[in-house]
Amino acid sequence: MIRDITIGQYYPAQSCIHRLDPRVKIVCTILFLVSLFVQNSIWGYALATLFLAAVIRASRVPLKFIVKGLKAIVMLLLFTVVMNLFLTKGGRVLVDFWIFRITENGLRTSVFMAIRLVYLIMGSSIMTFTTTPNGLTDGIESLLRPLNRWKVPVHEVAMMMSIALRFIPILLEETDKIMKAQIARGADLESGNLIQKTKAMVPILVPLFVSAFRRANELAMAMEARCYHGGEGRTKMKPLIYRAGDYAAYGITLLYLAGIVVVGRFTG
Amino acid sequence: MSIQLEHIHYTYSAGTAYEKHALKDVSLEIPQGQFAGVIGHTGSGKSTLIQHLNGLLKATSGKFYYNGEDVYAEKYNMKNLRSQVGLVFQYPEHQLFEVDVFTDVCFGPKNQGLSSAECEERAKEALELVGLPEKYYRQSPFELSGGQKRRAAIAGVLAMRPKVLVLDEPTAGLDPRGRDDILEQVAHLHRQTGMTVILVSHSMEDIARYVERIVVMNRGEKMLDGTPKEVFAHYRELEQVGLAAPQVTYIMHDLKERGWNIRTDATTVEEAAEEIIRGMKHSYD
Ligand SMILES: Nc1ncnc2c1ncn2[C@@H]1O[C@H](COP(=O)(O)OP(=O)(O)O)[C@@H](O)[C@H]1O
Ligand SMILES: [Mg+2]
């Protein structure tokens, strides 16, 4: 049931992308997202498509999974396309019907916006599919460490993030169990109007909150029992170290960026 | 009047990286009124199996008949099945949510569409059946002790007056005293109401003394099925899958191996003691 949610989930596999340092994946993902927005030409998108396809291929995550993540943004996508299609002015008029008027520019903008959004989600889900949540928070902590100088509690924030991430599957599982238990007691979660449906959530939300607080308490206790006292003087069991493959990945991404800039110069 | 499972297969998250074939070709028939135990190592598919019994999970393939009716037929009334087969989940106290115990127990009958007078009558009856004293009825369920919470939660299912009661590891996380209390209560319930009771456990010791029949699950398959005596006769196979027969089984077999002329099929300490005394008398004659 509820456990089948895929967005933001890790896909276990053996691939060169999985083995990359999480910092590399975070930085390169950000660069890729930026690259989508700094250019606006067919050749730029072709290059981005090539890059994304190559990365997906190398990651050994089935395309099916990555596409599944898009389901979450279908509404947003439709909205963007429709708004851009009808509201952008300029260029040759393609369709003129009653109050609707589609122009060449409108078509172009809406298609490009759609591609941007889709690649944005695909690009970031490749990162989450190939990096464990713990790897991600380690990477973020390490990338943000310079902020320590300005008294930003980087370690604490990273710890909170990794705990929150760790709790997502647990709470999903818990929700699934509580839902089943209440359905077994005859609870009807599907039928009825909005008010009835909201009311039907009470038997699920109350136990869920109780359990979340109980787990949080237990975790805090367990951490204190093992002398956790924040980030000061704390070392890592598996410190992040750049290897040859990581530098190569940076290199390839920079090459891609250079390509985007060049394409932009000549066609933009 | 019975539960009939035929060649049930179940796969979790089919078609994803986390695909898990949790049940493989399980066939099972449980007649009305039987007190049956389902036993198996953690992850052997016990919980998955019993969630089929009230239609919470639908088999990937296979057939399920309740009282001869095909549960997977299009027009089958699932709601009716759920009020006939009461399912008490593992750690059922995690489902409590109302302001007081009594109202929480009323939740099930209320969902069945009964009048509030009827709900109250059933709640009272259920709370008496699980042996929860009246002074707790108006307390918040979150203030009760672990064992009491569990009783309240079981009452919440009993109040629906199911014909079949399925309990998933009802003793998990209780101390030995609480464990024996709950099991005694369930056995008492079975004697008193004559309903079918299916007790899930990962400990032989727990269920050996109560149930008439044991179904052993291993890696999603039904490995053994029979009376406790029949099942414990395979104690070496049970060991191989990480389950142990009750301690008395080992003692009896050891004695037999040392030349005692005794039967080895005792399942409880009392039976074993009797048999040993008989054996001793025999050898002195
Ligand atoms: N909701 C679920 N999603 C995916 N896999 C599950 C789920 N529930 C159980 N499993 C898996 O199915 C197998 C059987 O689990 P379960 O029926 O809970 O076993 P038991 O109750 O005997 O411990 C286990 O390997 C477990 O990891
Ligand atoms: Mg279980």
XYZ file of C-alpha atoms and ligand atoms in Angstrom:
581
model
C 0.000 0.000 0.000
C 1.590 3.144 1.291
C 5.094 1.668 1.230
C 5.243 1.745 -2.551
C 6.125 5.460 -2.701
C 9.284 5.880 -4.775
C 10.209 9.567 -4.822
C 13.272 10.246 -2.715
C 14.023 6.583 -2.271
C 17.261 4.699 -2.513
C 17.600 2.053 -5.212
C 20.243 -0.482 -4.223
C 22.520 -1.440 -7.136
C 26.179 -1.758 -8.042
C 27.196 1.066 -10.333
C 29.867 3.696 -10.763
C 27.289 6.380 -9.892
C 26.384 4.614 -6.650
C 30.054 4.478 -5.700
C 30.670 8.202 -6.197
C 31.288 10.386 -3.174
C 27.947 11.908 -2.099
C 29.509 15.395 -2.238
C 30.228 14.896 -5.915
C 26.661 13.835 -6.568
C 25.210 16.791 -4.701
C 27.439 19.366 -6.404
C 27.010 17.847 -9.869
C 23.242 17.636 -9.445
C 23.113 21.306 -8.520
C 25.292 22.173 -11.527
C 23.031 20.143 -13.786
C 19.921 21.896 -12.454
C 21.562 25.265 -13.002
C 22.533 24.249 -16.535
C 18.872 23.689 -17.323
C 18.045 27.277 -16.555
C 20.956 29.167 -18.093
C 20.204 28.163 -21.675
C 17.146 27.986 -23.801
C 17.889 26.405 -27.144
C 17.222 23.103 -28.851
C 20.919 22.229 -28.890
C 21.255 22.983 -25.185
C 18.391 20.675 -24.384
C 19.827 18.013 -26.664
C 23.094 18.169 -24.750
C 21.276 18.004 -21.403
C 19.290 15.006 -22.639
C 22.476 13.265 -23.684
C 24.124 13.926 -20.326
C 21.093 12.823 -18.324
C 20.631 9.685 -20.436
C 24.272 8.735 -19.990
C 24.071 9.183 -16.210
C 20.842 7.197 -15.951
C 22.382 4.456 -18.053
C 25.489 4.363 -15.879
C 23.486 4.320 -12.648
C 21.720 1.032 -13.539
C 18.463 2.348 -12.061
C 15.643 1.163 -14.325
C 14.094 4.082 -16.213
C 10.702 2.843 -14.991
C 11.536 3.953 -11.438
C 12.738 7.372 -12.421
C 9.627 7.945 -14.509
C 7.432 6.804 -11.622
C 8.768 9.708 -9.567
C 7.287 12.073 -12.164
C 3.762 11.060 -11.217
C 4.027 13.392 -8.231
C 4.383 16.457 -10.468
C 1.889 15.628 -13.214
C -0.551 18.315 -12.051
C 2.154 20.969 -11.764
C 3.422 19.997 -15.189
C 0.000 20.294 -16.814
C -0.603 23.630 -15.145
C 2.723 25.029 -16.335
C 2.234 23.828 -19.880
C -1.298 25.190 -20.150
C -0.411 28.572 -18.632
C 2.600 29.042 -20.887
C 0.789 27.810 -23.937
C -2.019 30.345 -23.752
C -0.461 33.291 -21.989
C 2.837 33.728 -23.838
C 2.543 36.300 -26.605
C 4.698 36.840 -29.643
C 5.676 35.079 -32.834
C 3.491 33.543 -35.500
C -0.078 32.697 -34.444
C -0.654 28.970 -34.790
C -4.192 28.540 -33.472
C -6.802 31.205 -33.062
C -10.060 29.936 -31.664
C -12.608 31.902 -29.614
C -10.589 33.348 -26.667
C -7.716 30.913 -27.116
C -4.704 31.974 -29.077
C -1.588 29.825 -29.309
C 1.517 31.497 -30.650
C 4.815 30.065 -31.776
C 6.541 31.525 -28.736
C 3.892 30.079 -26.435
C 4.363 26.601 -27.824
C 8.120 26.884 -27.578
C 8.111 28.182 -24.008
C 5.651 25.598 -22.765
C 7.544 22.688 -24.292
C 10.839 23.928 -22.880
C 9.325 24.547 -19.457
C 7.934 21.036 -19.424
C 11.306 19.582 -20.355
C 12.999 21.649 -17.665
C 10.614 20.464 -14.979
C 10.861 16.842 -16.018
C 14.671 16.935 -16.139
C 14.752 18.756 -12.820
C 12.877 15.912 -11.145
C 14.744 13.208 -13.028
C 18.106 14.769 -12.257
C 17.457 15.062 -8.572
C 15.866 11.651 -8.277
C 18.945 10.069 -9.841
C 20.844 11.535 -6.915
C 18.467 10.152 -4.292
C 18.147 6.802 -6.064
C 21.896 6.270 -6.009
C 22.785 7.739 -2.612
C 21.682 6.370 0.743
C 19.971 8.955 2.971
C 22.913 8.735 5.341
C 25.333 9.337 2.511
C 23.346 12.417 1.504
C 23.398 13.955 4.956
C 27.101 13.182 5.332
C 27.685 14.951 2.051
C 25.596 17.957 3.009
C 27.283 18.196 6.391
C 30.685 18.115 4.797
C 29.781 20.674 2.098
C 28.273 23.076 4.633
C 31.070 22.772 7.172
C 32.559 26.183 6.272
C 29.354 27.743 7.692
C 30.534 26.617 11.135
C 32.655 29.713 11.228
C 29.495 31.817 11.344
C 28.097 29.738 14.210
C 25.692 27.739 12.062
C 25.172 24.385 13.864
C 25.951 22.350 10.757
C 26.420 19.030 12.538
C 23.189 19.354 14.476
C 21.234 20.232 11.366
C 22.720 17.288 9.506
C 21.948 14.970 12.416
C 18.351 16.182 12.499
C 18.087 15.592 8.788
C 19.425 12.085 8.944
C 17.125 11.230 11.835
C 14.152 12.676 9.968
C 15.093 10.690 6.861
C 15.547 7.557 8.900
C 12.094 8.001 10.377
C 10.251 8.382 7.073
C 10.116 4.666 6.243
C 9.450 3.805 9.878
C 6.512 6.159 10.083
C 5.190 5.008 6.713
C 5.296 1.440 7.925
C 3.629 2.473 11.156
C 0.893 4.312 9.265
C 0.334 1.251 7.132
C 0.003 -0.933 10.229
C -2.336 1.417 12.079
C -4.492 1.833 8.990
C -4.788 -1.914 8.654
C -5.573 -2.325 12.343
C -8.380 0.234 12.175
C -9.741 -1.199 8.919
C -9.805 -4.561 10.701
C -12.000 -2.870 13.308
C -14.380 -1.783 10.585
C -13.066 1.759 10.014
C -14.146 3.128 6.653
C -11.434 5.363 5.212
C -12.640 5.654 1.651
C -16.295 6.555 1.403
C -18.121 9.663 2.630
C -17.709 13.367 1.986
C -14.713 15.477 2.919
C -15.798 16.038 6.524
C -16.475 12.351 7.082
C -13.154 11.461 5.518
C -11.317 13.934 7.740
C -13.048 12.520 10.788
C -12.056 9.036 9.723
C -8.399 10.113 9.935
C -8.555 10.657 13.708
C -8.210 6.955 14.591
C -5.062 6.900 12.474
C -3.473 10.225 13.374
C -3.778 9.911 17.143
C -1.942 6.579 17.384
C 0.564 7.802 14.801
C 1.453 10.886 16.851
C 1.629 8.868 20.037
C 3.980 6.444 18.379
C 6.135 9.178 16.818
C 6.608 10.823 20.217
C 7.337 7.495 21.853
C 9.964 6.682 19.242
C 11.526 10.123 19.498
C 11.776 9.730 23.245
C 13.324 6.306 22.977
C 15.833 7.513 20.418
C 16.851 10.508 22.528
C 17.324 8.208 25.495
C 19.386 5.735 23.465
C 21.594 8.520 22.095
C 22.198 9.992 25.523
C 22.951 6.566 26.923
C 25.741 6.375 24.354
C 27.090 9.771 25.383
C 26.000 11.722 22.325
C 26.728 15.383 22.965
C 26.671 17.057 19.581
C 29.292 17.458 16.937
C 32.217 18.758 18.953
C 35.206 16.434 18.771
C 33.140 13.780 17.046
C 34.897 11.773 14.344
C 33.452 9.692 11.544
C 33.698 5.967 11.139
C 33.702 6.349 7.364
C 35.104 9.789 6.542
C 34.402 11.049 3.031
C 37.496 10.899 0.845
C 37.712 11.911 -2.819
C 39.011 9.226 -5.142
C 40.030 9.181 -8.813
C 36.475 8.413 -9.977
C 35.169 11.428 -8.088
C 37.589 13.807 -9.801
C 36.653 12.246 -13.133
C 32.962 12.881 -12.396
C 33.700 16.528 -11.590
C 35.670 16.737 -14.831
C 32.882 15.286 -16.944
C 30.313 17.587 -15.394
C 32.520 20.634 -16.001
C 32.973 19.535 -19.588
C 29.208 19.296 -19.945
C 28.800 22.777 -18.446
C 31.385 24.150 -20.838
C 29.442 22.536 -23.679
C 26.235 24.229 -22.504
C 27.974 27.613 -22.355
C 29.459 27.185 -25.812
C 26.121 26.090 -27.284
C 24.483 29.073 -25.611
C 27.033 31.457 -27.155
C 26.534 30.196 -30.665
C 22.789 29.722 -30.736
C 21.467 32.088 -28.072
C -18.179 -23.345 8.310
C -14.483 -22.875 7.787
C -11.566 -20.986 6.390
C -10.096 -22.483 3.251
C -6.932 -21.206 1.595
C -5.805 -22.827 -1.640
C -2.356 -22.343 -3.161
C -1.929 -18.811 -1.857
C 1.024 -16.806 -3.156
C 1.748 -13.280 -2.013
C 4.402 -10.840 -3.229
C 5.124 -7.492 -1.566
C 6.050 -4.491 -3.758
C 5.831 -6.568 -6.917
C 7.914 -5.146 -9.740
C 10.226 -3.002 -7.596
C 13.725 -3.455 -6.247
C 12.188 -4.413 -2.924
C 10.078 -7.256 -4.314
C 9.533 -9.935 -1.693
C 7.846 -13.259 -2.256
C 6.379 -13.589 1.239
C 4.001 -16.535 0.774
C 4.567 -19.503 -1.486
C 1.826 -21.962 -2.311
C 0.168 -22.063 1.100
C -2.928 -24.244 1.392
C -4.759 -24.435 4.670
C -8.160 -25.368 6.010
C -9.286 -24.338 9.466
C -12.667 -25.693 10.622
C -14.992 -23.583 12.760
C -14.224 -23.817 16.472
C -10.636 -24.979 16.169
C -7.873 -23.546 18.349
C -4.940 -23.413 15.964
C -1.410 -22.087 16.307
C 0.716 -20.623 13.523
C 4.371 -20.708 14.318
C 7.520 -19.715 12.486
C 10.724 -17.781 12.671
C 10.599 -13.959 12.332
C 10.029 -13.142 8.668
C 8.564 -16.537 7.817
C 5.315 -14.979 6.612
C 3.002 -15.499 9.595
C 1.694 -11.941 9.690
C 1.328 -11.883 5.920
C -0.649 -15.123 6.033
C -3.117 -13.993 8.669
C -3.743 -10.642 6.992
C -5.270 -12.645 4.168
C -7.833 -14.116 6.521
C -9.864 -10.911 6.752
C -9.082 -9.620 3.306
C -6.572 -6.909 4.277
C -4.166 -8.475 1.820
C -5.341 -10.064 -1.399
C -3.353 -13.041 -2.614
C -1.280 -12.478 -5.733
C -2.605 -15.846 -6.833
C -4.643 -18.568 -5.177
C -8.136 -18.970 -3.775
C -9.722 -18.145 -0.441
C -13.107 -19.480 0.619
C -14.856 -18.403 3.792
C -17.785 -20.648 4.657
C -17.648 -21.934 1.113
C -17.960 -18.489 -0.468
C -15.238 -17.207 -2.762
C -13.781 -14.135 -1.024
C -12.061 -12.937 -4.174
C -15.292 -12.951 -6.170
C -16.262 -9.522 -7.444
C -19.359 -8.963 -5.334
C -18.051 -10.427 -2.090
C -18.910 -8.329 0.964
C -15.487 -7.549 2.484
C -16.972 -5.530 5.313
C -18.941 -8.543 6.423
C -15.810 -10.726 6.289
C -13.972 -8.199 8.454
C -16.608 -8.311 11.134
C -16.629 -12.127 11.080
C -12.866 -12.522 11.230
C -11.446 -10.356 14.008
C -7.758 -9.625 13.598
C -5.668 -8.497 16.563
C -2.378 -7.120 15.262
C 0.991 -7.400 16.910
C 1.276 -4.697 19.576
C -2.451 -3.953 19.262
C -2.177 -1.298 21.986
C -0.663 0.958 19.302
C -4.101 1.298 17.729
C -5.817 2.796 20.804
C -6.902 6.375 20.240
C -10.087 7.301 22.093
C -10.415 9.410 25.232
C -11.217 6.414 27.394
C -10.993 2.642 27.219
C -14.722 2.074 26.983
C -15.220 4.445 24.031
C -12.276 2.868 22.262
C -13.778 -0.600 22.581
C -17.027 0.803 21.157
C -15.226 1.856 17.948
C -15.615 -1.539 16.237
C -19.313 -2.116 16.949
C -20.027 1.516 16.047
C -18.451 0.925 12.642
C -20.722 -2.080 12.257
C -23.608 0.358 12.462
C -25.048 -0.738 15.795
C -27.034 1.536 18.106
C -25.122 3.093 20.973
C -26.977 0.959 23.527
C -25.901 -2.149 21.657
C -22.347 -0.873 21.316
C -22.130 -0.340 25.051
C -23.510 -3.756 25.792
C -20.972 -5.374 23.504
C -18.110 -3.295 24.867
C -19.001 -4.337 28.396
C -19.192 -7.969 27.375
C -15.842 -7.796 25.557
C -14.088 -6.065 28.441
C -15.394 -8.734 30.798
C -14.180 -11.469 28.455
C -10.616 -10.130 28.514
C -10.796 -9.674 32.268
C -10.244 -5.924 32.479
C -11.720 -4.635 35.762
C -14.476 -2.042 35.595
C -12.458 0.672 37.320
C -10.382 1.093 34.141
C -13.329 1.658 31.770
C -13.272 5.436 32.053
C -9.504 5.852 32.137
C -7.461 7.042 29.185
C -6.062 4.004 27.366
C -2.633 5.645 27.480
C -2.566 5.488 31.288
C -2.896 1.710 31.507
C -0.026 -0.734 31.996
C 1.282 -2.700 28.998
C -0.716 -5.830 29.739
C -3.897 -3.884 30.435
C -3.543 -1.888 27.229
C -3.250 -5.103 25.300
C -6.391 -6.484 26.936
C -8.257 -3.310 26.065
C -7.109 -3.584 22.460
C -8.131 -7.235 22.212
C -11.507 -6.283 23.675
C -11.794 -3.715 20.871
C -11.786 -6.570 18.361
C -13.902 -8.958 20.463
C -16.624 -6.316 20.747
C -17.368 -6.911 17.076
C -18.354 -10.491 18.056
C -16.220 -12.182 15.418
C -16.661 -15.876 14.605
C -12.929 -16.199 14.143
C -10.347 -14.494 16.337
C -6.823 -14.158 14.969
C -4.105 -12.952 17.329
C -0.690 -11.956 15.949
C 1.940 -12.591 18.619
C -0.279 -11.464 21.480
C 2.496 -12.055 23.996
C 5.244 -10.020 22.302
C 6.943 -7.647 24.707
C 5.119 -8.860 27.825
C 6.852 -10.246 30.912
C 6.401 -13.986 31.641
C 3.551 -13.294 34.022
C 1.706 -11.062 31.565
C 2.356 -13.603 28.834
C 0.802 -16.491 30.783
C -2.132 -14.277 31.794
C -2.966 -13.368 28.220
C -2.613 -16.923 26.942
C -4.786 -18.282 29.747
C -7.347 -15.637 28.946
C -7.351 -16.562 25.267
C -7.729 -20.268 26.081
C -10.555 -19.414 28.441
C -12.170 -17.316 25.728
C -11.998 -20.222 23.316
C -13.629 -22.607 25.817
C -16.312 -20.108 26.717
C -17.351 -18.826 23.304
C -16.388 -21.745 21.060
C -15.103 -19.395 18.384
C -12.239 -20.308 16.088
C -8.991 -18.973 17.538
C -5.799 -18.667 15.528
C -2.789 -17.835 17.640
C 0.411 -16.665 15.980
C 3.688 -17.030 17.818
C 7.371 -17.576 17.278
C 7.706 -19.574 20.481
C 6.658 -23.216 20.678
C 6.689 -23.112 24.431
C 3.984 -20.454 24.315
C 1.434 -22.290 22.281
C 2.215 -25.968 22.801
C 0.040 -26.263 25.871
C -3.010 -24.502 24.480
C -3.614 -25.278 20.823
C -5.102 -28.357 19.149
C -3.179 -27.889 15.956
C 0.074 -26.285 14.871
C 0.941 -24.916 11.447
C 4.665 -24.332 11.031
C 5.727 -21.671 8.539
C 9.215 -21.452 7.089
C 10.377 -18.920 4.490
C 6.865 -18.325 3.264
C 5.979 -21.981 2.941
C 3.911 -24.254 5.111
C 6.436 -26.712 6.485
C 4.456 -28.839 8.947
C 0.810 -29.069 9.928
C -0.680 -31.304 12.592
C -1.410 -31.823 16.256
C 1.312 -30.644 18.641
C 2.401 -34.243 19.186
C 2.763 -34.854 15.457
C 4.634 -31.633 14.895
C 7.054 -32.025 17.798
C 7.958 -35.512 16.558
C 9.860 -33.588 13.853
C 11.882 -31.750 16.450
C 15.124 -32.122 14.558
C 13.694 -30.481 11.431
C 12.244 -27.721 13.586
C 15.687 -27.056 14.979
C 17.112 -26.684 11.504
C 14.763 -23.803 10.778
C 15.527 -22.040 14.029
C 12.544 -23.253 16.034
C 12.757 -25.416 19.098
C 10.321 -28.007 20.358
C 9.321 -27.572 24.022
C 12.075 -28.521 26.438
C 10.184 -31.610 27.611
C 10.422 -33.059 24.093
C 14.192 -33.032 24.380
C 14.171 -34.580 27.847
C 11.870 -37.369 26.753
C 13.941 -38.169 23.688
C 17.169 -38.139 25.706
C 15.698 -40.513 28.289
C 14.483 -42.817 25.548
C 17.925 -42.837 23.975
C 19.401 -43.917 27.307
C 17.200 -46.955 27.284
C 14.142 -45.810 29.197
C 10.965 -47.424 28.029
C 8.806 -44.299 27.730
C 6.695 -42.493 25.161
C 8.267 -39.325 23.766
C 5.228 -37.347 22.713
C 4.491 -35.406 25.913
C 3.993 -31.704 25.167
C 3.583 -30.201 28.619
C 5.587 -30.500 31.823
C 2.675 -32.252 33.553
C 2.337 -34.909 30.883
C 6.077 -35.438 30.870
C 6.206 -35.840 34.635
C 3.458 -38.453 34.542
C 5.168 -40.364 31.768
C 8.501 -40.304 33.576
C 6.916 -41.595 36.784
C 5.246 -44.338 34.785
C 8.556 -45.168 33.156
C 10.340 -45.336 36.519
C 7.714 -47.638 38.015
C 8.041 -49.813 34.968
C 11.772 -50.209 35.314
C 11.542 -51.063 39.025
C 8.968 -53.796 38.443
N 4.594 -4.238 4.092
C 5.638 -4.964 3.650
N 6.329 -4.581 2.548
C 7.361 -5.319 2.078
N 7.789 -6.459 2.641
C 7.163 -6.897 3.744
C 6.057 -6.172 4.313
N 5.620 -6.843 5.410
C 6.421 -7.926 5.515
N 7.345 -7.966 4.533
C 8.365 -9.022 4.308
O 7.708 -10.247 4.108
C 8.331 -11.302 4.818
C 7.343 -11.954 5.771
O 7.010 -11.037 6.782
P 5.951 -11.302 7.922
O 4.738 -11.901 7.330
O 5.780 -10.033 8.679
O 6.697 -12.384 8.810
P 6.461 -12.803 10.336
O 5.176 -12.232 10.793
O 6.485 -14.300 10.289
O 7.623 -12.272 11.094
C 9.504 -10.668 5.536
O 10.660 -10.959 4.788
C 9.207 -9.201 5.542
O 10.395 -8.453 5.462
Mg 4.814 -10.876 12.346
